Coordinates of C-alpha atoms in Angstrom, one line a residue:
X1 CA 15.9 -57.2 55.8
X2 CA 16.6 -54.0 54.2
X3 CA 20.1 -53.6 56.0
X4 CA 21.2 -56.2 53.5
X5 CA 19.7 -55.2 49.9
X6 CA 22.6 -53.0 48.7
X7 CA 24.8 -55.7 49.6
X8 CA 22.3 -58.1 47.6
X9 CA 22.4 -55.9 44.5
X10 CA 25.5 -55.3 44.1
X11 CA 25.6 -59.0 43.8
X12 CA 24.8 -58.5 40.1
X13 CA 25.9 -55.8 39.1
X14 CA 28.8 -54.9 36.7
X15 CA 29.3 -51.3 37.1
X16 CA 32.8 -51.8 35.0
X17 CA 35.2 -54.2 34.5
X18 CA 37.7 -55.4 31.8
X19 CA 37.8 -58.5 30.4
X20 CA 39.7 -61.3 28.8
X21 CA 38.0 -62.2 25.8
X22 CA 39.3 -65.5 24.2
X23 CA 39.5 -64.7 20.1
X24 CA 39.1 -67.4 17.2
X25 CA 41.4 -64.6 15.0
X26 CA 41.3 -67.3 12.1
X27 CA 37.7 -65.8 11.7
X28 CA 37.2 -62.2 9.6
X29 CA 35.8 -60.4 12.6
X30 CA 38.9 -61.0 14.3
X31 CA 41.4 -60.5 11.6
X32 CA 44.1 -59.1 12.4
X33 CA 43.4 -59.1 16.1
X34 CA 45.6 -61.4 18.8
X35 CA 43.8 -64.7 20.3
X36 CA 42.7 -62.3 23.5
X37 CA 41.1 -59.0 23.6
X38 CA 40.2 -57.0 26.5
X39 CA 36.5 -55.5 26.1
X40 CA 34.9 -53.4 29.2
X41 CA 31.9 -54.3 30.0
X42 CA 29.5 -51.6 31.8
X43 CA 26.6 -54.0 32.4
X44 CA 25.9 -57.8 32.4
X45 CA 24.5 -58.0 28.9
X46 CA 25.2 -61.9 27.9
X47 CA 24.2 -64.2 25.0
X48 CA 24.8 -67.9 25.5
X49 CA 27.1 -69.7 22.4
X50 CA 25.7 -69.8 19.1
X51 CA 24.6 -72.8 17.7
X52 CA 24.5 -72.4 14.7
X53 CA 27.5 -69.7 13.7
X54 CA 30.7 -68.6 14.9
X55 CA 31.9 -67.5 18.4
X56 CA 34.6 -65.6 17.7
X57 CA 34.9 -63.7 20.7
X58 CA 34.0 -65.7 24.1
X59 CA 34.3 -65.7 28.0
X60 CA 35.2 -68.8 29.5
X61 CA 34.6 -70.5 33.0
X62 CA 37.8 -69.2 34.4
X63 CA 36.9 -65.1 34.0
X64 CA 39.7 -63.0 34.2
X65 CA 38.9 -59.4 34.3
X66 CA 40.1 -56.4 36.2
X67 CA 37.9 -53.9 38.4
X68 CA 34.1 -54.9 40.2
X69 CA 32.3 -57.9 38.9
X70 CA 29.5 -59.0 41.2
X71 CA 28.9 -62.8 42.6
X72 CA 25.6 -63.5 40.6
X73 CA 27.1 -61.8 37.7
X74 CA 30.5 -63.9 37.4
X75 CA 28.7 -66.6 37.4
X76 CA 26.1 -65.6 34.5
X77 CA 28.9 -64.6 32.6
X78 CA 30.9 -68.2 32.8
X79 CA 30.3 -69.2 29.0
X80 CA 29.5 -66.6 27.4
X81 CA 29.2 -65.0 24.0
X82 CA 30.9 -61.6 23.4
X83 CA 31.3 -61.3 19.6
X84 CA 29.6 -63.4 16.9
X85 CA 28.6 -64.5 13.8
X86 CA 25.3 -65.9 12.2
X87 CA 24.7 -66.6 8.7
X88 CA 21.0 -65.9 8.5
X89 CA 19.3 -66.0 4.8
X90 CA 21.4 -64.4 2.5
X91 CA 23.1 -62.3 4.8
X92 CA 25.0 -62.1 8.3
X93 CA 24.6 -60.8 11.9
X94 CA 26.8 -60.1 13.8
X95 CA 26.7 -59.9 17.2
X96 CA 28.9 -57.5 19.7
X97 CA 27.8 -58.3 23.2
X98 CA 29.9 -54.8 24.4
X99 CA 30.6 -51.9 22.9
X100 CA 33.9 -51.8 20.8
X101 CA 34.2 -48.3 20.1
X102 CA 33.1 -47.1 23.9
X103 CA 34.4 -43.9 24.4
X104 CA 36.8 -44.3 21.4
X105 CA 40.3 -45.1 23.9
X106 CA 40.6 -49.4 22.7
X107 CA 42.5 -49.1 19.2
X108 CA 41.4 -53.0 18.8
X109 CA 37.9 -52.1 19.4
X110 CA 37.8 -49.7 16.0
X111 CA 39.6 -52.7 14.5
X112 CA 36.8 -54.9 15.6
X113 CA 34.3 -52.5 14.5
X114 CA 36.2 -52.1 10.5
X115 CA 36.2 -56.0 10.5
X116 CA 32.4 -56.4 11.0
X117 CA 31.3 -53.6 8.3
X118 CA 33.9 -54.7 5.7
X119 CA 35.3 -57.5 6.2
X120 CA 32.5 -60.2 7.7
X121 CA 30.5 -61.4 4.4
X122 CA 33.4 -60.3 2.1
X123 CA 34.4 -62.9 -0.6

């Protein structure tokens, strides 16, 4: 019935919420950085672990996060990637699930963002 379809959408939806993101800071996107970082997340954008490469930034089962996180969406977001690395070719990508230089206010997030452009391929 349509009385119920706000309630049903809202269901997955992330309209904004910080998170918890476990860090592997032994990795150069993360040096520098503690072993968590909060990241706000403004949608429920999500890549599963990489096979092949490093996750260096990752949500676990138990998702701890401050502000509205929808049913559906916790649950897609159990396991997930947030910042990566892939060696592909001769190169690398890296992957940042969210934004770390949203709105410029997370000093870590313009670390984050330093790491990947110099510091991620460097040796």
């Amino acid at each position: 019935a349509y009385i119920g379809q706000e309630r049903r959408r809202i269901a997955d939806a992330v309209p904004g919420a910080i998170f918890e993101v476990k860090m592997d800071n032994t990795h150069p996107l993360a040096y520098g950085l503690k072993d968590t970082y909060f990241s706000l997340k403004t949608g429920t954008a999500s890549y599963d672990f990489l096979q092949s490469g490093w996750n260096v930034g990752r949500l676990s089962e138990d998702l701890r996060y401050i502000g509205f996180v929808g049913s559906h969406a916790q649950k897609r977001l159990q396991n997930t990637l947030v910042f990566g690395v892939e060696s592909i070719g001769q190169g690398q990508v890296v992957y940042l699930v969210d934004n770390p230089l949203y709105r410029g206010f997370w000093a870590a997030g313009t670390f984050l963002m330093s790491n990947a452009v110099f510091m991620v391929g460097a040796e």
